[in-house]
Coordinates of C-alpha atoms (C1' of nucleotides) in Angstrom, one line a residue:
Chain A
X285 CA 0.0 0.0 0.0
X286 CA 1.3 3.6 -0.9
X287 CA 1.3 5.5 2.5
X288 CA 1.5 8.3 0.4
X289 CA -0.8 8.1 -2.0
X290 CA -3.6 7.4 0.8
X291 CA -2.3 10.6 2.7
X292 CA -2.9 12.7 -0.1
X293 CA -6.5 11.5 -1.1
X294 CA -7.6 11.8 2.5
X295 CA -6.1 15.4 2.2
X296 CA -3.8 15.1 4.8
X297 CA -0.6 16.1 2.7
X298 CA -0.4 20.0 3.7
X299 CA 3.6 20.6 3.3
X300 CA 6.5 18.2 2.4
X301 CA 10.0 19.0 2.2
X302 CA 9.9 16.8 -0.9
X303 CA 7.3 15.2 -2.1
X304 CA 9.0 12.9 -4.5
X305 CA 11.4 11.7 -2.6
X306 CA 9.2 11.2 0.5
X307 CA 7.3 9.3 -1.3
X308 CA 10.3 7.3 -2.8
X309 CA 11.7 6.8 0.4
X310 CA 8.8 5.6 2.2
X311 CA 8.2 2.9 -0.5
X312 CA 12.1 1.7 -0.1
X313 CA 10.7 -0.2 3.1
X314 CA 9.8 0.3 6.7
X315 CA 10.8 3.5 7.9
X316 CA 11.0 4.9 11.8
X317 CA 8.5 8.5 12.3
X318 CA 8.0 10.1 14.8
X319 CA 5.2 13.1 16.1
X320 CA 5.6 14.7 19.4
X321 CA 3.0 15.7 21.5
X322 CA 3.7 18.4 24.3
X323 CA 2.1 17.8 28.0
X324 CA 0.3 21.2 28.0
X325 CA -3.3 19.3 29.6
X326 CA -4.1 16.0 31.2
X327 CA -5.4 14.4 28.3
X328 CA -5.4 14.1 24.8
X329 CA -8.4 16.3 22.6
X330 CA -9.4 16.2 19.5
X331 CA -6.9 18.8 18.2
X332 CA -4.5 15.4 19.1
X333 CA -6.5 13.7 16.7
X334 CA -4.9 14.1 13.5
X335 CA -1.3 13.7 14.0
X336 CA -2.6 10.5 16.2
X337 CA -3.9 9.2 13.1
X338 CA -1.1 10.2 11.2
X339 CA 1.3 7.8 13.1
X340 CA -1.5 5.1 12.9
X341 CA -2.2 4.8 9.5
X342 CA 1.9 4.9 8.7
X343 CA 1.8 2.0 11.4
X344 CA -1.0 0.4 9.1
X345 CA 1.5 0.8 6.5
X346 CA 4.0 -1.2 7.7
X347 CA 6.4 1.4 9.1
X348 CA 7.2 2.1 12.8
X349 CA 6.2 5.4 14.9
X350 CA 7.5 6.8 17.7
X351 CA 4.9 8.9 20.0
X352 CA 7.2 12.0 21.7
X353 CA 5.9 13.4 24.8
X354 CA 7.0 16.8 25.1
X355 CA 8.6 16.6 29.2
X356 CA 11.0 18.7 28.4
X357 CA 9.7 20.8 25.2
X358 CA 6.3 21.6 27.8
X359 CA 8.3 23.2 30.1
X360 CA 9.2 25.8 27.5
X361 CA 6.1 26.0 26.2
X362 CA 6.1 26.2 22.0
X363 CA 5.3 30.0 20.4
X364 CA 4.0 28.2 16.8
X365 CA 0.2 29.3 16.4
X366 CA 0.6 31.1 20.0
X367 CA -0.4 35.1 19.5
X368 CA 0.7 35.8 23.5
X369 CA 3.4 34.5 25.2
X370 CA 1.7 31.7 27.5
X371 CA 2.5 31.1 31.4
X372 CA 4.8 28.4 32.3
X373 CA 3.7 25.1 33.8
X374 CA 4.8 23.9 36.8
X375 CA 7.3 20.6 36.9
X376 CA 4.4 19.3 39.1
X377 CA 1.6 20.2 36.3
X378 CA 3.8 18.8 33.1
X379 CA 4.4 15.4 36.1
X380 CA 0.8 15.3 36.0
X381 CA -0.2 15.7 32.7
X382 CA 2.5 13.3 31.2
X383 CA 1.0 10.7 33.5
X384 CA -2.4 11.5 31.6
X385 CA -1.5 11.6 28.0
X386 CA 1.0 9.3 27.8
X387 CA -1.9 5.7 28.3
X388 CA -3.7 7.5 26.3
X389 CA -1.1 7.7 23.4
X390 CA -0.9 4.3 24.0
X391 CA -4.6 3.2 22.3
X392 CA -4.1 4.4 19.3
X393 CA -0.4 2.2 18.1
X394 CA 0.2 -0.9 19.2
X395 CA 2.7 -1.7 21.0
X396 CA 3.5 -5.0 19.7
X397 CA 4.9 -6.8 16.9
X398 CA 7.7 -6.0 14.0
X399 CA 6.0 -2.3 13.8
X400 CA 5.7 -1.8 17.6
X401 CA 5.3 1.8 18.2
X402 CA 7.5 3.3 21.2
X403 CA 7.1 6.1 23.7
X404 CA 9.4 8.2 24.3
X405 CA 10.1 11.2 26.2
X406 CA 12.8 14.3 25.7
X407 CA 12.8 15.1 29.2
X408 CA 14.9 12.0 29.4
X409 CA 18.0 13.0 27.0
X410 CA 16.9 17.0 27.4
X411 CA 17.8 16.7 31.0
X412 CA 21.2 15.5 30.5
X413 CA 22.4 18.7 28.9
X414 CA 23.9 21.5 30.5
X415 CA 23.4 25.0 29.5
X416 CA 26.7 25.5 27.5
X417 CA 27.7 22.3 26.3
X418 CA 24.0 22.9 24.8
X419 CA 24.5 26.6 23.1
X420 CA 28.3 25.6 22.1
X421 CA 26.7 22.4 20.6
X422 CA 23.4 23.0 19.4
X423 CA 22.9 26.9 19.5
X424 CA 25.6 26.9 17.3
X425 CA 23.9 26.0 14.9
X426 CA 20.9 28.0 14.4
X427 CA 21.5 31.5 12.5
X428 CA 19.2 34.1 14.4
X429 CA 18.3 35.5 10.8
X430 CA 16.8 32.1 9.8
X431 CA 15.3 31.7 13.2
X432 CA 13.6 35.3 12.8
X433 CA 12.0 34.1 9.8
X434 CA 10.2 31.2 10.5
X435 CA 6.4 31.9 11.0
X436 CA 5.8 31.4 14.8
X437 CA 8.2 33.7 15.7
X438 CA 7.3 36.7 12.9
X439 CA 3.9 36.2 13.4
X440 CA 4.5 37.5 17.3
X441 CA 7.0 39.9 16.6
X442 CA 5.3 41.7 13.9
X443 CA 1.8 41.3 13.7
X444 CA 1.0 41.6 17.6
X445 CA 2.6 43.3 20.1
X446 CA 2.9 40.8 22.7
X447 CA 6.8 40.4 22.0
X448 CA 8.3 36.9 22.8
X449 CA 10.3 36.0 25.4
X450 CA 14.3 34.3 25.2
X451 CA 12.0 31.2 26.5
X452 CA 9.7 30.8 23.8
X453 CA 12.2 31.7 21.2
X454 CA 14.6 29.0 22.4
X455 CA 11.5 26.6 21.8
X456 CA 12.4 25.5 18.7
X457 CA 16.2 24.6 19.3
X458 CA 15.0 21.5 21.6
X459 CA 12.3 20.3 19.3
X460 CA 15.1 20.6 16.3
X461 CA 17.2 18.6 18.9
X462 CA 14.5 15.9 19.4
X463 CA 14.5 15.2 15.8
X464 CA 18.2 14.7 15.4
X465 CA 18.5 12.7 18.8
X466 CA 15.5 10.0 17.2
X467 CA 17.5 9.8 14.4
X468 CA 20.7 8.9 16.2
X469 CA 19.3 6.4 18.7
X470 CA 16.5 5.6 16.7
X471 CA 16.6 6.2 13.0
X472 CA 13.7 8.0 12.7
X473 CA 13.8 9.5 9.3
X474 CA 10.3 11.7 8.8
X475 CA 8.7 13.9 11.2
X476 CA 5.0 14.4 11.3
X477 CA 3.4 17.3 12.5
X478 CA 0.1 20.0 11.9
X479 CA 0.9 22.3 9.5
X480 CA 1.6 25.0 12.5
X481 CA 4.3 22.6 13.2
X482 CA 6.6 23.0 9.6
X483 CA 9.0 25.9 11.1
X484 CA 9.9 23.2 14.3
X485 CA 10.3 20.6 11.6
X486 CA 12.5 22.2 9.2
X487 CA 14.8 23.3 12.1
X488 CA 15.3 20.0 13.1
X489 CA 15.9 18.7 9.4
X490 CA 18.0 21.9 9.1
X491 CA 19.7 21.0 12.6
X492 CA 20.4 17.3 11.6
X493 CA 22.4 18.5 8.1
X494 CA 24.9 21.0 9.8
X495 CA 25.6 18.2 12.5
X496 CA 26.2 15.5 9.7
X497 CA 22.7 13.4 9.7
X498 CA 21.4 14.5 6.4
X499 CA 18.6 13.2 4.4
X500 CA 15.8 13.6 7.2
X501 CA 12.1 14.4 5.9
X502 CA 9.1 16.6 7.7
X503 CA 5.3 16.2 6.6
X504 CA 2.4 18.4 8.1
X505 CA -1.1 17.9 7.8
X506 CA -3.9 20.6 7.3
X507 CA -5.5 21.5 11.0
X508 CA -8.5 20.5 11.2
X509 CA -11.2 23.4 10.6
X510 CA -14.5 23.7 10.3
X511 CA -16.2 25.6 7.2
X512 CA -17.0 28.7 9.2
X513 CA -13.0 28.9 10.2
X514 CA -13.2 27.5 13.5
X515 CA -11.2 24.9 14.9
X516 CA -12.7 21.1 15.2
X517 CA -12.9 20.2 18.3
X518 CA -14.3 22.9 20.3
X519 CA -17.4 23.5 21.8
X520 CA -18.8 26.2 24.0
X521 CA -18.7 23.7 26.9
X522 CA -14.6 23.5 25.9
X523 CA -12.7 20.9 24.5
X524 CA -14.3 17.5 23.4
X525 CA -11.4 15.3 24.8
X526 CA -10.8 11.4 24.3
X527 CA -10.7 10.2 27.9
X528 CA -14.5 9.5 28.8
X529 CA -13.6 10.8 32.2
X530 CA -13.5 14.0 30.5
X531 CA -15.9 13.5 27.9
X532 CA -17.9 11.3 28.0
X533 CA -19.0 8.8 25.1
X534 CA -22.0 10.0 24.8
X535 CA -20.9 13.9 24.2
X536 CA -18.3 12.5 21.9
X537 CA -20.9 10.5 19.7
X538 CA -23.0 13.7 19.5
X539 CA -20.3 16.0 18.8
X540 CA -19.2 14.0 15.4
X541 CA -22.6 13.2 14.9
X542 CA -24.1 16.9 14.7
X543 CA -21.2 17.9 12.2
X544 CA -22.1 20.5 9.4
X545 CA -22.7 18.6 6.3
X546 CA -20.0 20.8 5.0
X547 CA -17.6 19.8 7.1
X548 CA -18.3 15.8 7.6
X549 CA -16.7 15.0 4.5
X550 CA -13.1 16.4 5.5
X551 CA -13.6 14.6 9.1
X552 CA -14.4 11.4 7.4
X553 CA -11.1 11.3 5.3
X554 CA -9.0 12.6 7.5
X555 CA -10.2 11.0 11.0
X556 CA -11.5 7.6 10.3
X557 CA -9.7 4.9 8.7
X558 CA -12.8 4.5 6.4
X559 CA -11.9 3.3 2.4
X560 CA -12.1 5.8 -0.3
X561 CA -14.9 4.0 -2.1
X562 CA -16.7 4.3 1.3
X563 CA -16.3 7.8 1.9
X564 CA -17.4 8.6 -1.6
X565 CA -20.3 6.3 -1.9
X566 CA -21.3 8.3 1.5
X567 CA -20.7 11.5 -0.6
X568 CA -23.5 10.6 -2.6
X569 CA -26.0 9.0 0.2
X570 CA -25.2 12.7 1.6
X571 CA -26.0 14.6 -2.1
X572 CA -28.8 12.5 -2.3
X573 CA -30.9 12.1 1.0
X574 CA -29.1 14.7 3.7
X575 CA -32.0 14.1 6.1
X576 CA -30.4 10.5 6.9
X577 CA -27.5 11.9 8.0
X578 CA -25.4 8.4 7.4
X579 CA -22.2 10.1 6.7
X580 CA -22.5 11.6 10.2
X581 CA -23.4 8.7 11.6
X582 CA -20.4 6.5 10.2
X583 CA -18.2 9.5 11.6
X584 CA -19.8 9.7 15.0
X585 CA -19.7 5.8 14.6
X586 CA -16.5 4.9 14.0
X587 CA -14.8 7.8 15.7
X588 CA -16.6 6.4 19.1
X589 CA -15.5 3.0 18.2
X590 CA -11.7 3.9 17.9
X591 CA -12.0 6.1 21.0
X592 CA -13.9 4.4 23.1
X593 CA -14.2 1.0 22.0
X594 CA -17.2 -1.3 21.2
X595 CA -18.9 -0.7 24.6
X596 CA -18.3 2.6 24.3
X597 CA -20.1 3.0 21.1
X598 CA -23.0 0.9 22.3
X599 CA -23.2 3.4 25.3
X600 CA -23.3 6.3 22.9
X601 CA -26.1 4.6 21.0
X602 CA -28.3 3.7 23.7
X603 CA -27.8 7.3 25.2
X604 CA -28.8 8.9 22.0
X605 CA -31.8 7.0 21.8
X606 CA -33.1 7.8 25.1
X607 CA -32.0 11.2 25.6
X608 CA -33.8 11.6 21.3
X609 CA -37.5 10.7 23.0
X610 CA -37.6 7.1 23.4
X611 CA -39.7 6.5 26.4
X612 CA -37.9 5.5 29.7
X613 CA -39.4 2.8 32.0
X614 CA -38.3 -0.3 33.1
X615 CA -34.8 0.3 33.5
X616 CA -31.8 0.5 36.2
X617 CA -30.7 2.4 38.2
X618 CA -27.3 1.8 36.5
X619 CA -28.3 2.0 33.1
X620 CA -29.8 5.4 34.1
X621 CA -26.7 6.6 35.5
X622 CA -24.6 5.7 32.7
X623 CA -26.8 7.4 30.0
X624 CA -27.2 10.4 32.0
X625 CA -23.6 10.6 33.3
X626 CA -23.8 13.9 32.2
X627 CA -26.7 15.3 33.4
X628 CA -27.5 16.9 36.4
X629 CA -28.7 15.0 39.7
X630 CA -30.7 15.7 42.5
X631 CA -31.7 13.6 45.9
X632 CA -35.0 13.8 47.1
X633 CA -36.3 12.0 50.3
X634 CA -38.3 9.1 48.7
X635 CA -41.2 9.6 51.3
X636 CA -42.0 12.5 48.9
X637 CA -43.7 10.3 47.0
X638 CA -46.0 8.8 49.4
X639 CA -49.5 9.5 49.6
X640 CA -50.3 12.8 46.9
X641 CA -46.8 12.3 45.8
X642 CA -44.7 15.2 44.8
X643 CA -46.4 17.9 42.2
X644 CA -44.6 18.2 38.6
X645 CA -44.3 21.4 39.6
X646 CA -42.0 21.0 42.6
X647 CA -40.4 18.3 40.9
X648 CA -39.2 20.7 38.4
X649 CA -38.0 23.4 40.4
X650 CA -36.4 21.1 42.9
X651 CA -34.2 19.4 39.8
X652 CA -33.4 23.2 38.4
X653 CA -35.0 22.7 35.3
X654 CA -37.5 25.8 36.7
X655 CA -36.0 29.1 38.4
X656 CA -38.8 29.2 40.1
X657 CA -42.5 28.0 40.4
X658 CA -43.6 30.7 37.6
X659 CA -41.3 29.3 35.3
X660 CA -42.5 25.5 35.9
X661 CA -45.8 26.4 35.6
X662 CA -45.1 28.1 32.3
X663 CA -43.0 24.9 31.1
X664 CA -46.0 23.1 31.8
X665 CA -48.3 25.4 29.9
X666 CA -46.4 25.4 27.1
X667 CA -46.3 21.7 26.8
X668 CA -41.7 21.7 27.6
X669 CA -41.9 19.3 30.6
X670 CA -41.9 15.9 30.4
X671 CA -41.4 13.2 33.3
X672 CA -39.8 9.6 31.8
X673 CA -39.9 11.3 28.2
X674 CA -43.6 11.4 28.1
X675 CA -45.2 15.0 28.1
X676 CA -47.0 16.3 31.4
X677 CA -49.5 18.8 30.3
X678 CA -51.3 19.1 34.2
X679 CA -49.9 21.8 35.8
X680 CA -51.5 19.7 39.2
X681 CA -49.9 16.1 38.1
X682 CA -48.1 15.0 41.2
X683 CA -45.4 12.1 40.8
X684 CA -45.8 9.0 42.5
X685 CA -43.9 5.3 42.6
X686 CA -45.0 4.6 39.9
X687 CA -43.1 7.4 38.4
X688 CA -40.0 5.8 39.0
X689 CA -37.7 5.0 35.9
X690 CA -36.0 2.6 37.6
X691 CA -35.4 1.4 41.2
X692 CA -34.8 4.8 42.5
X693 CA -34.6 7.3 39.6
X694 CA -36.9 9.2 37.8
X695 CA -35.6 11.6 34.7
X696 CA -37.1 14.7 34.1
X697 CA -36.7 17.2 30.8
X698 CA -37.3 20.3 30.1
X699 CA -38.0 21.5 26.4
X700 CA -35.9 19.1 23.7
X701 CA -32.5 18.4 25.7
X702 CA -32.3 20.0 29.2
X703 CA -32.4 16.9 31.4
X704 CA -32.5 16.6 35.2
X705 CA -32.2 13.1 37.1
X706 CA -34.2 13.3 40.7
X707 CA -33.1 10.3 42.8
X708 CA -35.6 8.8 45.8
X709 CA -33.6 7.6 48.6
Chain B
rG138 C1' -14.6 75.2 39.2
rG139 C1' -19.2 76.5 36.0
rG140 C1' -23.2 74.6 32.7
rG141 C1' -26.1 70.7 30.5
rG142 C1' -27.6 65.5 29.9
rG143 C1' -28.2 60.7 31.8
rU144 C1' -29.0 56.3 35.4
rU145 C1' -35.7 51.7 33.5
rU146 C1' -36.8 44.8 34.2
rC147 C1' -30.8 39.7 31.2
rC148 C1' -29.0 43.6 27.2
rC149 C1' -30.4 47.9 24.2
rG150 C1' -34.2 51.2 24.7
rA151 C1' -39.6 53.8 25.1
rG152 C1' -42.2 55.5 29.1
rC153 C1' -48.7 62.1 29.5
rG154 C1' -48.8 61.7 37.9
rG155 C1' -53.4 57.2 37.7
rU156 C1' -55.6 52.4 32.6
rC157 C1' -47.3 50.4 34.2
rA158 C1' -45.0 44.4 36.0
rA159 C1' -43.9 49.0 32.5
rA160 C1' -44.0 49.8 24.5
rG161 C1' -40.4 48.0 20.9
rG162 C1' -36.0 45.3 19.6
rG163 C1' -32.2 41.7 21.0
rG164 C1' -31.2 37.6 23.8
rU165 C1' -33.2 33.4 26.3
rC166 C1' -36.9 29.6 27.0
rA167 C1' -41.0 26.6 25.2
rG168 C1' -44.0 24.8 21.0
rA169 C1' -44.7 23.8 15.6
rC170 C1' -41.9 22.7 11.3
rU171 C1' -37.2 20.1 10.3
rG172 C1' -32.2 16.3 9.1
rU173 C1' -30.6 15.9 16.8
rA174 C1' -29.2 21.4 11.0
rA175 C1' -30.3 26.3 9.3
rA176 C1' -34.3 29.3 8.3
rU177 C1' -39.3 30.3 9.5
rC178 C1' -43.8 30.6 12.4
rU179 C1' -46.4 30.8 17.4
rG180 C1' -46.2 31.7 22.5
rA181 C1' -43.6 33.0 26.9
rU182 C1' -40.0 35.9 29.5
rG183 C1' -40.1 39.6 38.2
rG184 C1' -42.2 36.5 42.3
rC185 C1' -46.2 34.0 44.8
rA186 C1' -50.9 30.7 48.0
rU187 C1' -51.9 33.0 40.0
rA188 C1' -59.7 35.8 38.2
rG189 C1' -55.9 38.1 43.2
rC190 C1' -51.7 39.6 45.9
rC191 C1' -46.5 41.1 46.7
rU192 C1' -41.7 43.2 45.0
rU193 C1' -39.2 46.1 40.9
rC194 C1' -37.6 51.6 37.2
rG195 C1' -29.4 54.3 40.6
rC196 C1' -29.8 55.3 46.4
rA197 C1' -32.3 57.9 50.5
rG198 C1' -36.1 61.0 51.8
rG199 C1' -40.5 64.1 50.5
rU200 C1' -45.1 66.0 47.8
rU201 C1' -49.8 63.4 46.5
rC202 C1' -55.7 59.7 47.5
rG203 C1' -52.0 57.8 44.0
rA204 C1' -45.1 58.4 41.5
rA205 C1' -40.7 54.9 36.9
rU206 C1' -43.0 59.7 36.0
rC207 C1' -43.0 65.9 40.4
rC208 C1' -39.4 68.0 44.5
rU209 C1' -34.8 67.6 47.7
rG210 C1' -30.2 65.4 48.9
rC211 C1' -26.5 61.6 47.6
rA212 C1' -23.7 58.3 44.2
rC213 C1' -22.0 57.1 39.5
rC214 C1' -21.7 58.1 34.0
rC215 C1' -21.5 61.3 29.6
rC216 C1' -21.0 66.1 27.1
rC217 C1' -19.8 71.4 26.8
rC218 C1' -17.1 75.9 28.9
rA219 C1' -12.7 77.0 31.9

RNA sequence: GGGGGGUUUCCCGAGCGGUCAAAGGGGUCAGACUGUAAAUCUGAUGGCAUAGCCUUCGCAGGUUCGAAUCCUGCACCCCCCA
């Protein structure tokens, strides 16, 4: 299979240093690449994503990636795409946040095998330098003048005026480094990277030549941007991240799964590992019948799948069918508190209940689907407030036992998608 | 220092001394429609024990049967002249 040829008709070829010989080279046999990822959160989003996939589908390919996690390249913090100079982590935070990314590298590669994939991290050969061995040995190397013209520095020296500090400028002499110490110990040959990453790339290819390791090759992908010029992956809630503690499943399935129809197409080639014959033949359902939405449901799909796994998907697909109208009864407690991880929860005494039971209207103030008894009232009225997915239209309905979802929960909504849980203990 | 204008409900903004919980717009919420989209349409939008009552119009007093509307003082904002 041509790794490059599948690159570029998934439109993930954004620079080369040579395209021809890239993709000569890659053909020759298996090769080592390597994408770094700095510590700057716990976890990985889906601004991760691409890059992630990148390594993966080389691994597919039969070559071998190495995932870098940025120990010592966080603590410097990188200026590329950056229009302020940021605040420094603490040792403590980057501690913290390696811990979190670096399992979560681990799904995506396997670790196994002729191809396995390796971890590494440049804190480990970073720390080892000293200030001026380092400028005598590595400094040395980098002409201010070229420096100045790379993008992620001009950008913050001319077009804002939040200046740059020794820090930040110094940024890209370690990632140049990292390249040039994974092709020593490792014999990494090609770097991958988002497009903002080409100026770190082309230092360390530009670093490796002066200090005799020629013939070293940098690829960027496109970032991943939606049609209105915003960047994938955020929401007004913040980031959509892969570990379900952070987001959940469920709020990952709907994310992919409410993409533009504009946009699905670019997500589907460049995210999932779908064929081209797929994605096209999905071009067309979409041309034809955009009410089925199939193209986002293969994304949200398969996305969810990779992420999250089987169960995870299953999850997603049960908790978009309940929380999309289907009528709740006869379930668990647990199954109640796994679709509505995300939803708000409230405990009520379960002697509420008894006798009249507890109005609607109570119900919903007590959840905080109503600001006040006014506001139920009007929710009522209007025909917004259903208990167990079924519409309450009596303001004076009063919820009993046999209101109960499950064992102890009953779910309450507000209008299409505000949901409340009120638990009887 | 002198003069003028302003301060209204989430935001903007209208508001003859009674018919003002306060026009209109925006936002938000709900409903219909729909593709879990966009657009559109309808309704709602201080609170409560809801045919009624209570609390709101910068703050504190006052005039009046009655004040967001008049008067006095205070605070903050804007403009003009020095």
């Amino acid at each position: 299979m041509d790794i490059f040829a599948e690159l570029d008709w998934r439109g993930l070829v954004h620079q080369t240093t040579d395209p021809q010989n890239l993709r000569q080279w890659l053909s020759e046999g298996s090769k080592i690449v390597y994408a770094g990822f700095d510590p700057t959160s716990d976890g990985l989003h889906v601004g991760n994503f691409v890059p992630l996939m990148m390594l993966r589908r080389f691994q597919k390919a039969g070559h071998r990636p190495i995932v870098l996690a940025g120990g010592a390249t966080g603590m410097i913090g990188d200026p590329s795409g950056k229009s302020e100079e940021r605040n420094l982590l603490s040792a403590e935070q980057i501690e913290h946040n390696l811990e979190g990314i670096t399992h979560e590298l681990g799904q995506f590669l396997d670790f196994d095998g002729p191809q396995a994939a390796r971890l590494v991290n440049n804190y480990n050969w970073m720390k080892e330098w000293d200030y001026l061995t380092f400028l005598r040995d590595i400094g040395k190397h980098f002409p201010v003048n070229v420096m100045l013209g790379k993008e992620s520095v001009k950008a913050r020296l001319e077009e804002t005026e939040a200046g740059m500090s020794y820090t930040e400028f110094s940024y890209m002499l370690l990632q140049a480094y990292d390249f040039v110490h994974l092709r020593k110990t490792h014999g990494c040959g090609l770097q991958v990277g988002g497009s903002d990453q080409w100026g770190n790339i082309t230092a360390g290819i530009e670093l490796a030549r002066r200090m005799g390791e020629g013939g070293l090759h940098g690829l960027t992908c496109p970032l991943l941007t939606k049609s209105d010029g915003t960047k994938m992956g955020k929401t007004e809630q913040g980031a959509i991240w892969l570990s379900p503690k952070k987001t959940s499943p469920y709020v990952f399935y709907q994310y992919w799964y409410n993409t533009e129809d504009a946009d699905v197409d670019a997500c589907l080639r460049m995210l999932t590992e779908l064929s081209e014959k797929e994605i096209l033949s999905l071009a067309d359902e979409r041309a034809n019948a955009p009410q089925q939405r199939r193209s986002q449901q293969e994304l949200a799909s398969s996305l969810t799948r990779l992420v999250h796994g089987d169960e995870g998907l299953q999850k997603a697909n049960k908790a978009s069918e309940v929380l999309f109208g289907a009528t709740i009864e006869q379930m668990s407690d647990a199954d109640l508190t796994d679709i509505f991880a995300d939803v708000p929860s409230q405990e009520l005494a379960r002697d509420q209940l008894a006798n009249e039971g507890l109005s609607i209207i109570e119900a919903l103030c007590q959840s905080g689907l109503a600001k006040s008894k006014s506001d139920a009232r009007r929710t009522v009225d209007q025909g917004g407030a259903y208990v167990n997915n079924r519409r309450v239209e009596d303001q004076s309905r009063s919820l009993t036992q046999a209101d109960l979802a499950s064992e102890t929960v009953m779910v309450l909504r507000s209008g299409k998608k505000r949901y409340a849980l009120l638990k009887f203990v």
